[in-house]
Amino acid sequence: MSRHLTVAAAQMGPVQREHTREQVVARLIAMLRRAHSMGAELVVFPELALTTFFPRWFVDDISEADHWYERSMPNAATQPLFDEARRLGVGFCLGYAHLEEGADGDLHRWNVQTLVERDGSVVATYKKTHIPGHEHHEPDRPFQHAERYYFEPSPEGFGVWRAFGGIIGMMICNDRRWPETYREMGLQGVELILCGYNTPVHYVPDPSQDILQGFHNALVMQAGAYQNGTWVVGVAKGGVEEGVDSLGQSIIVAPSGQIVAQALTTDDEVIVARCDLDWCARYKDTVFDFERYRRPEVYGRITGQRGAVLPR
Ligand code: CDV
C-alpha cells in the first residue's frame, strides 16, 4: 500500500503594515478552503504569515515591536483558522513571530512554524535555526534585514515528527540554504520538509545575486530534496510589501529533485501536489543509502568547526 498525501503550498502576496491579524486570517482561511477543494490534506503557509516582514524596520526599543509577536497559539485572532481547518479535516503549517516568557522570566523572541494535524492537535512548533541579516541598525541600507536583532537562533536543532502518515520536518527561510538543515532531518528519515520564506529580491550585501534569487531558491530545495530522498514544500510571502519586492516562486519538490508544482504569481495562490511518501525510499534505499555509503568518520569538520580554516 503506498502512502499518498496531498499537500498545498498556500503562497501569500504582501501583508502591509496596516493589515490586521483578522484581515490576514480571513485570507488564510480563503486559501485553506481553496486548498481543501483541490484535495489538500495539509496546507503550508509562509514564514511570518500573520504580519508584514517587520525586521525591515529597526526600533531602538525592541519592546515597541512586541505587537508583531504572538504570545500564544492559537489565540483570539487565529482561532477561526484552527476551527475551520478542523471542520474541514485539513492540517496546516503556519509561520509567525512568537514572544515567549521563559521560566527565568526573560522574554524570548522566536521565528517559528507550528504544524497542526487534521484533528486540530498541535504536532510541533519549530524555531528558526539560521538567522540571517544583521544585529544593529544599518541606516545606509535601503531597507533593514534585522532578523538577528528581532530573533534568537533556536538551540533545539531539527526535529522530525510522525504525522500525516509520514515523517515530517520543518525549516524556515534561510535554513533552506544550508545543506546541514536537510541532512539533520535526512538522518532521522524525513519524508516531507515544510518551509515558509520571505526573500527580498534585492540582496543588499551583494546585488549581483538579485537576478539569481529564483534560481538559488529552487537550487537549494531541489538539491536538499534529492540528496536526502525527501519531498520539500517551499512557500513564499512574495510581492511588493511596504515597498520591498519579495520572491514568489513557491515550489513543491519530489525526492527526485524535480519540481512538481510551482506558483506563477506573487500573490495569494494555492498550488497542490499529490505526494507519494513511499517514493522517498527509491532514493533513501539506493544512491543515498546513508548506512551503506556515508563516511561520518571523515566528516568531523562539519560539527567540529564553524568557519573555514584555510591551509597554510
Ligand atoms: N527571511 C529570510 O531568512 N530571508 C533570507 C534573506 C535575507 C537572504 C533568505 O535566506 O531568503
PDB file of C-alpha atoms and ligand atoms in Angstrom:
ATOM      1  CA  MET A   1       0.000   0.000   0.000  1.00  0.00           C
ATOM      2  CA  SER A   2       1.522   3.319  -0.987  1.00  0.00           C
ATOM      3  CA  ARG A   3       1.194   6.376   1.216  1.00  0.00           C
ATOM      4  CA  HIS A   4      -0.114   9.418  -0.625  1.00  0.00           C
ATOM      5  CA  LEU A   5      -0.557  12.849   0.954  1.00  0.00           C
ATOM      6  CA  THR A   6      -1.986  15.765  -0.999  1.00  0.00           C
ATOM      7  CA  VAL A   7      -0.100  18.863   0.086  1.00  0.00           C
ATOM      8  CA  ALA A   8      -0.815  22.511  -0.750  1.00  0.00           C
ATOM      9  CA  ALA A   9       1.586  25.425  -0.738  1.00  0.00           C
ATOM     10  CA  ALA A  10      -0.543  28.470   0.134  1.00  0.00           C
ATOM     11  CA  GLN A  11       1.617  31.310  -1.113  1.00  0.00           C
ATOM     12  CA  MET A  12       0.746  34.799   0.099  1.00  0.00           C
ATOM     13  CA  GLY A  13       1.013  38.137  -1.570  1.00  0.00           C
ATOM     14  CA  PRO A  14       2.174  41.028   0.601  1.00  0.00           C
ATOM     15  CA  VAL A  15       0.891  41.859   4.061  1.00  0.00           C
ATOM     16  CA  GLN A  16       1.139  45.597   4.589  1.00  0.00           C
ATOM     17  CA  ARG A  17       1.789  47.282   7.913  1.00  0.00           C
ATOM     18  CA  GLU A  18      -1.802  48.426   8.394  1.00  0.00           C
ATOM     19  CA  HIS A  19      -3.326  44.976   7.735  1.00  0.00           C
ATOM     20  CA  THR A  20      -4.852  43.483  10.875  1.00  0.00           C
ATOM     21  CA  ARG A  21      -4.438  39.880  12.041  1.00  0.00           C
ATOM     22  CA  GLU A  22      -8.163  39.416  11.359  1.00  0.00           C
ATOM     23  CA  GLN A  23      -7.771  40.523   7.723  1.00  0.00           C
ATOM     24  CA  VAL A  24      -4.792  38.205   7.252  1.00  0.00           C
ATOM     25  CA  VAL A  25      -6.534  35.237   8.881  1.00  0.00           C
ATOM     26  CA  ALA A  26      -9.502  35.765   6.526  1.00  0.00           C
ATOM     27  CA  ARG A  27      -7.052  35.411   3.587  1.00  0.00           C
ATOM     28  CA  LEU A  28      -5.567  32.270   5.113  1.00  0.00           C
ATOM     29  CA  ILE A  29      -8.998  30.739   5.589  1.00  0.00           C
ATOM     30  CA  ALA A  30      -9.912  31.537   1.958  1.00  0.00           C
ATOM     31  CA  MET A  31      -6.773  29.717   0.810  1.00  0.00           C
ATOM     32  CA  LEU A  32      -7.401  26.837   3.219  1.00  0.00           C
ATOM     33  CA  ARG A  33     -10.843  26.338   1.660  1.00  0.00           C
ATOM     34  CA  ARG A  34      -9.423  26.587  -1.862  1.00  0.00           C
ATOM     35  CA  ALA A  35      -6.757  24.019  -1.000  1.00  0.00           C
ATOM     36  CA  HIS A  36      -9.370  21.705   0.520  1.00  0.00           C
ATOM     37  CA  SER A  37     -11.458  21.933  -2.660  1.00  0.00           C
ATOM     38  CA  MET A  38      -8.309  20.886  -4.565  1.00  0.00           C
ATOM     39  CA  GLY A  39      -7.998  17.801  -2.356  1.00  0.00           C
ATOM     40  CA  ALA A  40      -5.321  19.049   0.040  1.00  0.00           C
ATOM     41  CA  GLU A  41      -4.879  17.322   3.401  1.00  0.00           C
ATOM     42  CA  LEU A  42      -2.058  19.611   4.552  1.00  0.00           C
ATOM     43  CA  VAL A  43      -1.719  23.331   3.752  1.00  0.00           C
ATOM     44  CA  VAL A  44       1.601  25.114   4.220  1.00  0.00           C
ATOM     45  CA  PHE A  45       1.620  28.883   4.825  1.00  0.00           C
ATOM     46  CA  PRO A  46       4.699  31.192   4.668  1.00  0.00           C
ATOM     47  CA  GLU A  47       7.168  32.462   7.262  1.00  0.00           C
ATOM     48  CA  LEU A  48       5.762  35.333   9.404  1.00  0.00           C
ATOM     49  CA  ALA A  49       2.418  34.814   7.686  1.00  0.00           C
ATOM     50  CA  LEU A  50       0.366  36.870  10.139  1.00  0.00           C
ATOM     51  CA  THR A  51       2.228  40.162   9.778  1.00  0.00           C
ATOM     52  CA  THR A  52       4.322  42.209   7.437  1.00  0.00           C
ATOM     53  CA  PHE A  53       8.035  41.286   7.453  1.00  0.00           C
ATOM     54  CA  PHE A  54       8.758  43.707  10.313  1.00  0.00           C
ATOM     55  CA  PRO A  55      12.567  43.098  10.549  1.00  0.00           C
ATOM     56  CA  ARG A  56      12.814  45.555   7.654  1.00  0.00           C
ATOM     57  CA  TRP A  57      12.433  48.327  10.242  1.00  0.00           C
ATOM     58  CA  PHE A  58      14.702  48.980  13.201  1.00  0.00           C
ATOM     59  CA  VAL A  59      13.378  50.313  16.510  1.00  0.00           C
ATOM     60  CA  ASP A  60      15.811  51.246  19.297  1.00  0.00           C
ATOM     61  CA  ASP A  61      13.460  49.948  21.984  1.00  0.00           C
ATOM     62  CA  ILE A  62      12.650  46.381  20.960  1.00  0.00           C
ATOM     63  CA  SER A  63       9.544  46.309  23.145  1.00  0.00           C
ATOM     64  CA  GLU A  64       7.971  48.737  20.636  1.00  0.00           C
ATOM     65  CA  ALA A  65       7.934  45.751  18.257  1.00  0.00           C
ATOM     66  CA  ASP A  66       6.184  43.375  20.671  1.00  0.00           C
ATOM     67  CA  HIS A  67       2.872  43.815  18.866  1.00  0.00           C
ATOM     68  CA  TRP A  68       4.268  41.889  15.872  1.00  0.00           C
ATOM     69  CA  TYR A  69       4.642  38.743  18.015  1.00  0.00           C
ATOM     70  CA  GLU A  70       2.057  36.167  19.147  1.00  0.00           C
ATOM     71  CA  ARG A  71       2.107  35.252  22.835  1.00  0.00           C
ATOM     72  CA  SER A  72       0.081  32.072  22.376  1.00  0.00           C
ATOM     73  CA  MET A  73      -1.077  29.866  19.514  1.00  0.00           C
ATOM     74  CA  PRO A  74      -3.929  29.572  18.833  1.00  0.00           C
ATOM     75  CA  ASN A  75      -5.094  32.955  20.059  1.00  0.00           C
ATOM     76  CA  ALA A  76      -8.222  35.010  19.538  1.00  0.00           C
ATOM     77  CA  ALA A  77      -7.183  36.155  16.070  1.00  0.00           C
ATOM     78  CA  THR A  78      -6.065  32.746  14.762  1.00  0.00           C
ATOM     79  CA  GLN A  79      -8.726  30.570  16.428  1.00  0.00           C
ATOM     80  CA  PRO A  80     -11.034  30.870  13.356  1.00  0.00           C
ATOM     81  CA  LEU A  81      -8.261  29.319  11.202  1.00  0.00           C
ATOM     82  CA  PHE A  82      -7.824  26.432  13.657  1.00  0.00           C
ATOM     83  CA  ASP A  83     -11.624  25.936  13.808  1.00  0.00           C
ATOM     84  CA  GLU A  84     -12.095  25.941  10.038  1.00  0.00           C
ATOM     85  CA  ALA A  85      -9.163  23.592   9.462  1.00  0.00           C
ATOM     86  CA  ARG A  86     -10.525  21.099  11.960  1.00  0.00           C
ATOM     87  CA  ARG A  87     -14.014  21.372  10.465  1.00  0.00           C
ATOM     88  CA  LEU A  88     -12.592  20.587   7.018  1.00  0.00           C
ATOM     89  CA  GLY A  89     -10.243  17.889   8.355  1.00  0.00           C
ATOM     90  CA  VAL A  90      -7.224  19.684   6.889  1.00  0.00           C
ATOM     91  CA  GLY A  91      -3.885  20.114   8.653  1.00  0.00           C
ATOM     92  CA  PHE A  92      -1.709  23.182   8.267  1.00  0.00           C
ATOM     93  CA  CYS A  93       1.688  24.701   8.982  1.00  0.00           C
ATOM     94  CA  LEU A  94       1.776  28.379   9.985  1.00  0.00           C
ATOM     95  CA  GLY A  95       4.759  30.729  10.373  1.00  0.00           C
ATOM     96  CA  TYR A  96       4.679  33.610  12.875  1.00  0.00           C
ATOM     97  CA  ALA A  97       6.746  35.509  15.426  1.00  0.00           C
ATOM     98  CA  HIS A  98       6.487  34.130  18.964  1.00  0.00           C
ATOM     99  CA  LEU A  99       7.173  36.094  22.151  1.00  0.00           C
ATOM    100  CA  GLU A 100       7.740  33.647  24.974  1.00  0.00           C
ATOM    101  CA  GLU A 101       8.243  34.307  28.664  1.00  0.00           C
ATOM    102  CA  GLY A 102      10.850  31.793  29.790  1.00  0.00           C
ATOM    103  CA  ALA A 103      10.973  30.017  33.143  1.00  0.00           C
ATOM    104  CA  ASP A 104      13.638  32.568  34.123  1.00  0.00           C
ATOM    105  CA  GLY A 105      11.136  35.401  33.481  1.00  0.00           C
ATOM    106  CA  ASP A 106      13.196  36.556  30.486  1.00  0.00           C
ATOM    107  CA  LEU A 107      11.468  37.277  27.198  1.00  0.00           C
ATOM    108  CA  HIS A 108      12.483  35.161  24.198  1.00  0.00           C
ATOM    109  CA  ARG A 109      11.725  36.122  20.633  1.00  0.00           C
ATOM    110  CA  TRP A 110      11.473  33.293  18.116  1.00  0.00           C
ATOM    111  CA  ASN A 111      10.668  32.975  14.425  1.00  0.00           C
ATOM    112  CA  VAL A 112       8.530  29.824  14.383  1.00  0.00           C
ATOM    113  CA  GLN A 113       6.290  27.489  12.402  1.00  0.00           C
ATOM    114  CA  THR A 114       3.553  25.455  14.072  1.00  0.00           C
ATOM    115  CA  LEU A 115       2.353  22.217  12.483  1.00  0.00           C
ATOM    116  CA  VAL A 116      -1.263  21.250  13.162  1.00  0.00           C
ATOM    117  CA  GLU A 117      -2.775  17.818  12.407  1.00  0.00           C
ATOM    118  CA  ARG A 118      -6.069  17.238  10.661  1.00  0.00           C
ATOM    119  CA  ASP A 119      -7.839  16.777  14.005  1.00  0.00           C
ATOM    120  CA  GLY A 120      -6.637  20.172  15.224  1.00  0.00           C
ATOM    121  CA  SER A 121      -3.918  18.862  17.534  1.00  0.00           C
ATOM    122  CA  VAL A 122      -0.586  20.676  17.526  1.00  0.00           C
ATOM    123  CA  VAL A 123       2.183  18.360  16.284  1.00  0.00           C
ATOM    124  CA  ALA A 124       5.123  20.669  16.999  1.00  0.00           C
ATOM    125  CA  THR A 125       6.418  24.213  16.887  1.00  0.00           C
ATOM    126  CA  TYR A 126       9.767  24.592  15.103  1.00  0.00           C
ATOM    127  CA  LYS A 127      12.053  27.565  15.846  1.00  0.00           C
ATOM    128  CA  LYS A 128      14.229  29.007  13.056  1.00  0.00           C
ATOM    129  CA  THR A 129      17.848  27.906  13.367  1.00  0.00           C
ATOM    130  CA  HIS A 130      19.793  30.030  10.852  1.00  0.00           C
ATOM    131  CA  ILE A 131      19.017  33.710  11.478  1.00  0.00           C
ATOM    132  CA  PRO A 132      20.251  35.883   8.600  1.00  0.00           C
ATOM    133  CA  GLY A 133      20.821  39.620   8.332  1.00  0.00           C
ATOM    134  CA  HIS A 134      22.226  41.937  10.999  1.00  0.00           C
ATOM    135  CA  GLU A 135      22.022  42.716  14.734  1.00  0.00           C
ATOM    136  CA  HIS A 136      22.325  46.507  14.643  1.00  0.00           C
ATOM    137  CA  HIS A 137      20.766  49.373  12.748  1.00  0.00           C
ATOM    138  CA  GLU A 138      22.424  49.820   9.343  1.00  0.00           C
ATOM    139  CA  PRO A 139      20.994  53.168   8.194  1.00  0.00           C
ATOM    140  CA  ASP A 140      22.755  53.097   4.819  1.00  0.00           C
ATOM    141  CA  ARG A 141      20.656  50.167   3.634  1.00  0.00           C
ATOM    142  CA  PRO A 142      17.547  50.878   1.518  1.00  0.00           C
ATOM    143  CA  PHE A 143      15.707  48.617   4.000  1.00  0.00           C
ATOM    144  CA  GLN A 144      16.788  46.725   7.084  1.00  0.00           C
ATOM    145  CA  HIS A 145      17.025  42.961   7.480  1.00  0.00           C
ATOM    146  CA  ALA A 146      17.451  42.999  11.263  1.00  0.00           C
ATOM    147  CA  GLU A 147      16.335  39.440  11.944  1.00  0.00           C
ATOM    148  CA  ARG A 148      19.362  38.953  14.203  1.00  0.00           C
ATOM    149  CA  TYR A 149      18.028  41.778  16.392  1.00  0.00           C
ATOM    150  CA  TYR A 150      14.459  40.502  16.491  1.00  0.00           C
ATOM    151  CA  PHE A 151      15.009  36.732  16.836  1.00  0.00           C
ATOM    152  CA  GLU A 152      17.185  34.354  18.825  1.00  0.00           C
ATOM    153  CA  PRO A 153      18.590  31.363  16.922  1.00  0.00           C
ATOM    154  CA  SER A 154      16.988  28.112  18.013  1.00  0.00           C
ATOM    155  CA  PRO A 155      19.156  25.939  20.266  1.00  0.00           C
ATOM    156  CA  GLU A 156      16.926  22.933  19.513  1.00  0.00           C
ATOM    157  CA  GLY A 157      18.064  21.883  16.044  1.00  0.00           C
ATOM    158  CA  PHE A 158      15.999  19.986  13.528  1.00  0.00           C
ATOM    159  CA  GLY A 159      13.442  17.533  14.872  1.00  0.00           C
ATOM    160  CA  VAL A 160      11.129  15.410  12.765  1.00  0.00           C
ATOM    161  CA  TRP A 161       7.672  14.182  13.738  1.00  0.00           C
ATOM    162  CA  ARG A 162       5.444  11.227  12.831  1.00  0.00           C
ATOM    163  CA  ALA A 163       2.347  12.930  11.456  1.00  0.00           C
ATOM    164  CA  PHE A 164       0.140  12.855   8.338  1.00  0.00           C
ATOM    165  CA  GLY A 165       1.111   9.196   7.824  1.00  0.00           C
ATOM    166  CA  GLY A 166       4.778  10.054   7.310  1.00  0.00           C
ATOM    167  CA  ILE A 167       7.858  11.609   8.879  1.00  0.00           C
ATOM    168  CA  ILE A 168       7.626  15.404   8.719  1.00  0.00           C
ATOM    169  CA  GLY A 169      10.302  18.059   9.309  1.00  0.00           C
ATOM    170  CA  MET A 170      10.298  21.852   9.230  1.00  0.00           C
ATOM    171  CA  MET A 171      12.716  24.638   8.324  1.00  0.00           C
ATOM    172  CA  ILE A 172      12.245  28.383   7.909  1.00  0.00           C
ATOM    173  CA  CYS A 173      13.504  30.525   5.037  1.00  0.00           C
ATOM    174  CA  ASN A 174      17.284  30.954   5.396  1.00  0.00           C
ATOM    175  CA  ASP A 175      17.511  27.406   6.839  1.00  0.00           C
ATOM    176  CA  ARG A 176      16.787  26.131   3.333  1.00  0.00           C
ATOM    177  CA  ARG A 177      20.132  27.400   2.015  1.00  0.00           C
ATOM    178  CA  TRP A 178      22.176  25.196   4.380  1.00  0.00           C
ATOM    179  CA  PRO A 179      22.832  21.542   3.498  1.00  0.00           C
ATOM    180  CA  GLU A 180      23.150  20.669   7.199  1.00  0.00           C
ATOM    181  CA  THR A 181      19.448  21.501   7.629  1.00  0.00           C
ATOM    182  CA  TYR A 182      18.329  18.770   5.251  1.00  0.00           C
ATOM    183  CA  ARG A 183      20.942  16.238   6.356  1.00  0.00           C
ATOM    184  CA  GLU A 184      19.999  16.579  10.036  1.00  0.00           C
ATOM    185  CA  MET A 185      16.452  15.682   9.061  1.00  0.00           C
ATOM    186  CA  GLY A 186      17.569  13.143   6.466  1.00  0.00           C
ATOM    187  CA  LEU A 187      19.408  11.283   9.220  1.00  0.00           C
ATOM    188  CA  GLN A 188      16.057  10.939  11.004  1.00  0.00           C
ATOM    189  CA  GLY A 189      14.337   9.556   7.903  1.00  0.00           C
ATOM    190  CA  VAL A 190      12.429  12.694   6.938  1.00  0.00           C
ATOM    191  CA  GLU A 191       9.935  12.287   4.083  1.00  0.00           C
ATOM    192  CA  LEU A 192       8.432  15.770   3.834  1.00  0.00           C
ATOM    193  CA  ILE A 193      10.043  19.087   4.789  1.00  0.00           C
ATOM    194  CA  LEU A 194       7.864  22.203   5.162  1.00  0.00           C
ATOM    195  CA  CYS A 195       9.429  25.637   4.675  1.00  0.00           C
ATOM    196  CA  GLY A 196       7.995  29.147   4.667  1.00  0.00           C
ATOM    197  CA  TYR A 197      10.067  32.062   3.397  1.00  0.00           C
ATOM    198  CA  ASN A 198      10.292  35.855   2.860  1.00  0.00           C
ATOM    199  CA  THR A 199      13.106  36.530   0.412  1.00  0.00           C
ATOM    200  CA  PRO A 200      13.626  40.128  -0.753  1.00  0.00           C
ATOM    201  CA  VAL A 201      14.680  40.141  -4.403  1.00  0.00           C
ATOM    202  CA  HIS A 202      17.286  42.822  -3.643  1.00  0.00           C
ATOM    203  CA  TYR A 203      20.128  41.274  -1.619  1.00  0.00           C
ATOM    204  CA  VAL A 204      21.818  44.355  -0.189  1.00  0.00           C
ATOM    205  CA  PRO A 205      25.260  42.856   0.676  1.00  0.00           C
ATOM    206  CA  ASP A 206      25.734  41.659  -2.949  1.00  0.00           C
ATOM    207  CA  PRO A 207      23.217  42.915  -5.549  1.00  0.00           C
ATOM    208  CA  SER A 208      24.739  40.624  -8.210  1.00  0.00           C
ATOM    209  CA  GLN A 209      22.670  37.910  -6.535  1.00  0.00           C
ATOM    210  CA  ASP A 210      19.349  39.713  -7.131  1.00  0.00           C
ATOM    211  CA  ILE A 211      18.756  38.237 -10.562  1.00  0.00           C
ATOM    212  CA  LEU A 212      19.580  34.772  -9.246  1.00  0.00           C
ATOM    213  CA  GLN A 213      17.097  34.725  -6.341  1.00  0.00           C
ATOM    214  CA  GLY A 214      14.676  32.403  -8.122  1.00  0.00           C
ATOM    215  CA  PHE A 215      17.465  30.135  -9.289  1.00  0.00           C
ATOM    216  CA  HIS A 216      19.015  29.891  -5.809  1.00  0.00           C
ATOM    217  CA  ASN A 217      15.620  29.258  -4.226  1.00  0.00           C
ATOM    218  CA  ALA A 218      14.956  26.273  -6.464  1.00  0.00           C
ATOM    219  CA  LEU A 219      18.583  25.110  -6.462  1.00  0.00           C
ATOM    220  CA  VAL A 220      18.816  24.610  -2.695  1.00  0.00           C
ATOM    221  CA  MET A 221      15.431  22.957  -2.241  1.00  0.00           C
ATOM    222  CA  GLN A 222      15.846  20.673  -5.250  1.00  0.00           C
ATOM    223  CA  ALA A 223      19.329  19.637  -4.077  1.00  0.00           C
ATOM    224  CA  GLY A 224      18.162  19.117  -0.479  1.00  0.00           C
ATOM    225  CA  ALA A 225      15.224  17.009  -1.609  1.00  0.00           C
ATOM    226  CA  TYR A 226      17.275  14.790  -3.919  1.00  0.00           C
ATOM    227  CA  GLN A 227      20.293  14.336  -1.636  1.00  0.00           C
ATOM    228  CA  ASN A 228      18.055  13.213   1.228  1.00  0.00           C
ATOM    229  CA  GLY A 229      15.284  11.445  -0.671  1.00  0.00           C
ATOM    230  CA  THR A 230      12.514  13.692   0.649  1.00  0.00           C
ATOM    231  CA  TRP A 231       9.661  15.868  -0.513  1.00  0.00           C
ATOM    232  CA  VAL A 232      10.171  19.608   0.114  1.00  0.00           C
ATOM    233  CA  VAL A 233       7.489  22.292   0.132  1.00  0.00           C
ATOM    234  CA  GLY A 234       8.742  25.897  -0.074  1.00  0.00           C
ATOM    235  CA  VAL A 235       6.142  28.641   0.396  1.00  0.00           C
ATOM    236  CA  ALA A 236       6.700  32.364  -0.169  1.00  0.00           C
ATOM    237  CA  LYS A 237       5.235  35.562   1.095  1.00  0.00           C
ATOM    238  CA  GLY A 238       6.017  37.456  -2.092  1.00  0.00           C
ATOM    239  CA  GLY A 239       5.212  40.625  -3.963  1.00  0.00           C
ATOM    240  CA  VAL A 240       5.828  44.244  -3.034  1.00  0.00           C
ATOM    241  CA  GLU A 241       5.427  44.577   0.731  1.00  0.00           C
ATOM    242  CA  GLU A 242       5.971  48.065   2.150  1.00  0.00           C
ATOM    243  CA  GLY A 243       7.964  48.927  -0.985  1.00  0.00           C
ATOM    244  CA  VAL A 244      10.215  45.852  -0.818  1.00  0.00           C
ATOM    245  CA  ASP A 245       9.833  43.335  -3.640  1.00  0.00           C
ATOM    246  CA  SER A 246       9.976  39.715  -2.479  1.00  0.00           C
ATOM    247  CA  LEU A 247      10.319  36.455  -4.347  1.00  0.00           C
ATOM    248  CA  GLY A 248       7.298  34.275  -5.103  1.00  0.00           C
ATOM    249  CA  GLN A 249       8.057  31.019  -6.918  1.00  0.00           C
ATOM    250  CA  SER A 250       6.721  28.704  -4.217  1.00  0.00           C
ATOM    251  CA  ILE A 251       7.510  25.110  -5.161  1.00  0.00           C
ATOM    252  CA  ILE A 252       6.794  21.516  -4.275  1.00  0.00           C
ATOM    253  CA  VAL A 253       9.805  19.291  -4.960  1.00  0.00           C
ATOM    254  CA  ALA A 254       9.844  15.496  -5.266  1.00  0.00           C
ATOM    255  CA  PRO A 255      12.554  13.221  -3.813  1.00  0.00           C
ATOM    256  CA  SER A 256      13.923  13.027  -7.359  1.00  0.00           C
ATOM    257  CA  GLY A 257      14.693  16.747  -7.123  1.00  0.00           C
ATOM    258  CA  GLN A 258      12.049  17.545  -9.740  1.00  0.00           C
ATOM    259  CA  ILE A 259       9.664  20.466  -9.227  1.00  0.00           C
ATOM    260  CA  VAL A 260       6.140  19.063  -9.448  1.00  0.00           C
ATOM    261  CA  ALA A 261       4.236  22.318  -8.792  1.00  0.00           C
ATOM    262  CA  GLN A 262       5.219  25.984  -8.880  1.00  0.00           C
ATOM    263  CA  ALA A 263       3.370  29.248  -8.185  1.00  0.00           C
ATOM    264  CA  LEU A 264       3.015  31.574 -11.169  1.00  0.00           C
ATOM    265  CA  THR A 265       2.147  34.819  -9.371  1.00  0.00           C
ATOM    266  CA  THR A 266       3.457  36.819  -6.423  1.00  0.00           C
ATOM    267  CA  ASP A 267       0.019  36.972  -4.872  1.00  0.00           C
ATOM    268  CA  ASP A 268      -2.202  34.714  -2.781  1.00  0.00           C
ATOM    269  CA  GLU A 269      -2.067  31.464  -4.774  1.00  0.00           C
ATOM    270  CA  VAL A 270      -2.590  27.809  -3.929  1.00  0.00           C
ATOM    271  CA  ILE A 271      -0.623  25.048  -5.621  1.00  0.00           C
ATOM    272  CA  VAL A 272      -1.121  21.377  -4.874  1.00  0.00           C
ATOM    273  CA  ALA A 273       0.749  18.110  -5.366  1.00  0.00           C
ATOM    274  CA  ARG A 274      -0.175  14.538  -4.546  1.00  0.00           C
ATOM    275  CA  CYS A 275       2.955  13.345  -2.765  1.00  0.00           C
ATOM    276  CA  ASP A 276       3.766   9.644  -2.647  1.00  0.00           C
ATOM    277  CA  LEU A 277       5.751   9.396   0.582  1.00  0.00           C
ATOM    278  CA  ASP A 278       6.946   5.914  -0.412  1.00  0.00           C
ATOM    279  CA  TRP A 279       8.762   7.478  -3.370  1.00  0.00           C
ATOM    280  CA  CYS A 280      11.382   8.651  -0.834  1.00  0.00           C
ATOM    281  CA  ALA A 281      12.612   5.072  -0.393  1.00  0.00           C
ATOM    282  CA  ARG A 282      13.700   4.926  -4.035  1.00  0.00           C
ATOM    283  CA  TYR A 283      16.456   7.383  -3.126  1.00  0.00           C
ATOM    284  CA  LYS A 284      16.981   6.530   0.542  1.00  0.00           C
ATOM    285  CA  ASP A 285      17.491   2.837  -0.264  1.00  0.00           C
ATOM    286  CA  THR A 286      19.710   3.268  -3.338  1.00  0.00           C
ATOM    287  CA  VAL A 287      22.080   6.100  -4.249  1.00  0.00           C
ATOM    288  CA  PHE A 288      21.553   7.784  -0.837  1.00  0.00           C
ATOM    289  CA  ASP A 289      21.611   4.663   1.328  1.00  0.00           C
ATOM    290  CA  PHE A 290      23.221   6.544   4.235  1.00  0.00           C
ATOM    291  CA  GLU A 291      24.044   3.448   6.283  1.00  0.00           C
ATOM    292  CA  ARG A 292      25.913   1.913   3.383  1.00  0.00           C
ATOM    293  CA  TYR A 293      27.633   4.882   1.781  1.00  0.00           C
ATOM    294  CA  ARG A 294      28.071   7.773   4.247  1.00  0.00           C
ATOM    295  CA  ARG A 295      31.517   8.315   5.824  1.00  0.00           C
ATOM    296  CA  PRO A 296      30.881  10.223   9.077  1.00  0.00           C
ATOM    297  CA  GLU A 297      34.358   9.317  10.324  1.00  0.00           C
ATOM    298  CA  VAL A 298      35.817  11.767   7.773  1.00  0.00           C
ATOM    299  CA  TYR A 299      33.168  14.490   8.214  1.00  0.00           C
ATOM    300  CA  GLY A 300      34.450  15.765  11.575  1.00  0.00           C
ATOM    301  CA  ARG A 301      34.791  19.378  10.411  1.00  0.00           C
ATOM    302  CA  ILE A 302      31.053  19.604   9.795  1.00  0.00           C
ATOM    303  CA  THR A 303      30.339  19.786  13.522  1.00  0.00           C
ATOM    304  CA  GLY A 304      33.873  20.468  14.803  1.00  0.00           C
ATOM    305  CA  GLN A 305      34.255  23.983  13.404  1.00  0.00           C
ATOM    306  CA  ARG A 306      32.071  26.893  12.285  1.00  0.00           C
ATOM    307  CA  GLY A 307      34.053  28.909   9.717  1.00  0.00           C
ATOM    308  CA  ALA A 308      36.508  27.725   7.094  1.00  0.00           C
ATOM    309  CA  VAL A 309      40.074  27.003   8.253  1.00  0.00           C
ATOM    310  CA  LEU A 310      42.383  27.629   5.332  1.00  0.00           C
ATOM    311  CA  PRO A 311      45.549  25.618   4.590  1.00  0.00           C
ATOM    312  CA  ARG A 312      48.824  27.349   5.402  1.00  0.00           C
TER     313      ARG A 312
HETATM  314  N1  CDV B   1      13.710  35.603   5.821  1.00  0.00           N
HETATM  315  C1  CDV B   1      14.932  35.165   5.434  1.00  0.00           C
HETATM  316  O1  CDV B   1      15.522  34.319   6.089  1.00  0.00           O
HETATM  317  N2  CDV B   1      15.433  35.734   4.311  1.00  0.00           N
HETATM  318  C2  CDV B   1      16.749  35.393   3.808  1.00  0.00           C
HETATM  319  C3  CDV B   1      17.384  36.544   3.063  1.00  0.00           C
HETATM  320  C4  CDV B   1      17.801  37.624   3.971  1.00  0.00           C
HETATM  321  C5  CDV B   1      18.625  36.089   2.323  1.00  0.00           C
HETATM  322  C6  CDV B   1      16.691  34.195   2.884  1.00  0.00           C
HETATM  323  O2  CDV B   1      17.535  33.301   3.044  1.00  0.00           O
HETATM  324  O3  CDV B   1      15.874  34.164   1.959  1.00  0.00           O
END
